[in-house]
Coordinates of C-alpha atoms in Angstrom, one line a residue:
X1026 CA -233.3 62.4 23.0
X1027 CA -233.3 63.9 26.4
X1028 CA -235.0 67.3 26.5
X1029 CA -234.3 69.7 29.7
X1030 CA -235.5 72.9 30.9
X1031 CA -232.6 75.4 32.0
X1032 CA -231.7 79.0 32.3
X1033 CA -229.1 80.4 30.2
X1034 CA -229.0 83.9 32.4
X1035 CA -230.8 86.8 33.1
X1036 CA -232.1 89.9 30.9
X1037 CA -234.0 93.2 31.7
X1038 CA -237.5 91.1 31.6
X1039 CA -236.4 87.9 33.3
X1040 CA -234.3 86.4 35.8
X1041 CA -233.0 83.0 37.0
X1042 CA -236.1 81.7 38.4
X1043 CA -236.5 78.3 37.4
X1044 CA -240.2 78.0 38.5
X1045 CA -241.1 80.8 36.2
X1046 CA -239.1 78.7 33.5
X1047 CA -241.2 76.0 34.1
X1048 CA -244.3 77.6 34.2
X1049 CA -243.6 79.5 31.2
X1050 CA -242.4 76.4 29.0
X1051 CA -246.0 75.0 29.8
X1052 CA -247.7 78.1 29.0
X1053 CA -245.7 78.5 25.8
X1054 CA -246.3 75.0 24.6
X1055 CA -249.9 74.7 25.4
X1056 CA -250.8 77.6 23.6
X1057 CA -248.5 76.7 20.5
X1058 CA -250.0 73.5 20.4
X1059 CA -253.6 74.6 21.7
X1060 CA -253.5 71.6 23.9
X1061 CA -253.8 72.0 27.6
X1062 CA -252.3 68.7 28.1
X1063 CA -249.1 69.5 26.6
X1064 CA -246.1 69.2 29.0
X1065 CA -248.0 68.1 32.2
X1066 CA -246.9 69.6 35.3
X1067 CA -244.9 66.1 36.4
X1068 CA -243.3 65.8 33.1
X1069 CA -242.1 69.8 33.4
X1070 CA -240.6 69.0 37.3
X1071 CA -238.9 65.8 35.5
X1072 CA -237.3 68.4 33.0
X1073 CA -235.7 70.5 35.7
X1074 CA -234.6 67.6 37.8
X1075 CA -233.7 64.0 36.3
X1076 CA -234.1 64.9 32.4
X1077 CA -231.8 67.9 33.2
X1078 CA -229.1 65.5 34.8
X1079 CA -229.7 63.0 32.2
X1080 CA -228.6 65.8 29.7
X1081 CA -225.6 66.3 31.5
X1082 CA -224.7 62.9 31.8
X1083 CA -224.7 63.1 35.6
X1084 CA -227.9 61.2 36.1
X1085 CA -226.0 58.7 38.1
X1086 CA -225.0 61.3 40.8
X1087 CA -227.8 63.8 41.0
X1088 CA -231.2 64.6 39.7
X1089 CA -233.3 62.3 41.8
X1090 CA -233.3 61.6 45.5
X1091 CA -232.1 58.1 45.5
X1092 CA -229.6 56.1 47.7
X1093 CA -226.2 56.4 46.7
X1094 CA -226.6 59.9 44.9
X1095 CA -225.6 63.4 45.9
X1096 CA -228.6 64.8 48.2
X1097 CA -229.3 68.1 46.0
X1098 CA -232.7 69.4 47.4
X1099 CA -234.8 72.4 47.8
X1100 CA -237.5 73.0 50.2
X1101 CA -240.6 75.2 48.9
X1102 CA -242.8 76.6 51.3
X1103 CA -246.1 75.7 50.3
X1104 CA -247.6 77.6 53.4
X1105 CA -248.1 81.0 51.4
X1106 CA -251.0 82.7 50.4
X1107 CA -250.6 82.5 46.6
X1108 CA -249.9 78.9 47.2
X1109 CA -253.0 78.0 48.8
X1110 CA -255.2 75.4 49.2
X1111 CA -252.3 73.1 49.7
X1112 CA -253.6 70.4 47.5
X1113 CA -251.9 69.1 44.3
X1114 CA -248.5 70.0 45.4
X1115 CA -246.5 69.4 42.1
X1116 CA -249.2 71.8 40.4
X1117 CA -248.5 74.2 43.1
X1118 CA -244.4 74.1 42.8
X1119 CA -244.7 74.0 39.0
X1120 CA -247.6 76.6 38.2
X1121 CA -247.5 79.0 41.3
X1122 CA -244.3 78.8 43.0
X1123 CA -241.5 81.1 42.5
X1124 CA -237.7 81.6 43.9
X1125 CA -238.8 83.4 46.9
X1126 CA -240.9 80.4 47.9
X1127 CA -237.7 78.5 48.6
X1128 CA -236.8 78.3 52.3
X1129 CA -233.8 75.7 52.2
X1130 CA -231.5 74.4 49.6
X1131 CA -228.8 71.3 50.0
X1132 CA -226.2 70.5 47.6
X1133 CA -224.4 67.4 48.1
X1134 CA -226.0 66.8 51.5
X1135 CA -224.6 70.5 52.7
X1136 CA -227.1 72.9 53.8
X1137 CA -226.3 76.2 51.8
X1138 CA -229.7 78.0 52.5
X1139 CA -231.8 77.9 55.6
X1140 CA -234.7 80.1 56.6
X1141 CA -234.2 81.7 53.2
X1142 CA -230.5 83.0 54.4
X1143 CA -227.5 81.8 52.3
X1144 CA -225.3 80.5 54.9
X1145 CA -222.0 80.2 53.1
X1146 CA -221.7 83.8 51.9
X1147 CA -222.4 87.6 53.6
X1148 CA -225.2 88.2 50.9
X1149 CA -225.0 91.8 51.6
X1150 CA -221.4 92.1 50.5
X1151 CA -222.0 89.9 47.3
X1152 CA -225.0 92.1 46.4
X1153 CA -222.7 95.3 46.8
X1154 CA -220.0 93.7 44.6
X1155 CA -222.6 92.8 41.8
X1156 CA -223.9 96.4 41.9
X1157 CA -220.3 97.6 41.7
X1158 CA -219.4 95.4 38.9
X1159 CA -222.3 96.1 36.9
X1160 CA -221.7 99.7 37.2
X1161 CA -218.2 99.2 35.9
X1162 CA -219.0 97.1 33.1
X1163 CA -221.6 99.3 32.0
X1164 CA -219.4 102.2 32.1
X1165 CA -216.4 100.5 30.2
X1166 CA -218.9 99.1 27.3
X1167 CA -220.2 102.5 26.6
X1168 CA -224.0 101.1 26.6
X1169 CA -225.1 103.2 29.5
X1170 CA -227.7 104.8 27.4
X1171 CA -229.5 101.6 27.0
X1172 CA -230.4 101.9 30.7
X1173 CA -232.6 105.4 29.8
X1174 CA -236.2 104.9 30.5
X1175 CA -237.7 104.6 27.0
X1176 CA -240.4 106.6 25.4
X1177 CA -242.8 103.8 25.1
X1178 CA -242.4 103.0 29.1
X1179 CA -245.8 104.5 30.0
X1180 CA -249.0 105.8 28.8
X1181 CA -248.9 103.7 25.5
X1182 CA -251.2 100.3 24.6
X1183 CA -251.6 98.8 21.8
X1184 CA -254.1 96.1 21.0

């Protein structure tokens, strides 16, 4: 059985950050199993790359950097304060990196993001459309009250 790590979407308390998902997967399984060696960083990285491609039956096309496969690549900026020192890169990527650390994305050999800027779309226009669509959807659903600040947001703690 091939096991992959993926995301099915965002929620108020989480987003699409696969770096966070990698860390959470390691952390939750290690705590549950009470074993710090469960899901080592290298295997977690495989679970979001080659194992994910295998789970989708596209590992002959993507999932690893090999001759004849599509070049899907991200560059992670390891020269950031929270990523220092720059040793143990697999640990840095799986345990410390976040989506904001990606500085370049290439899909099928085509650069789609460079210097943290998406080249194929007008980011500002897309973000405006997202907010507009969210407002329309929330209004139509009749669920605007779910966006109200809960009474438990501030000033409480329970141990």
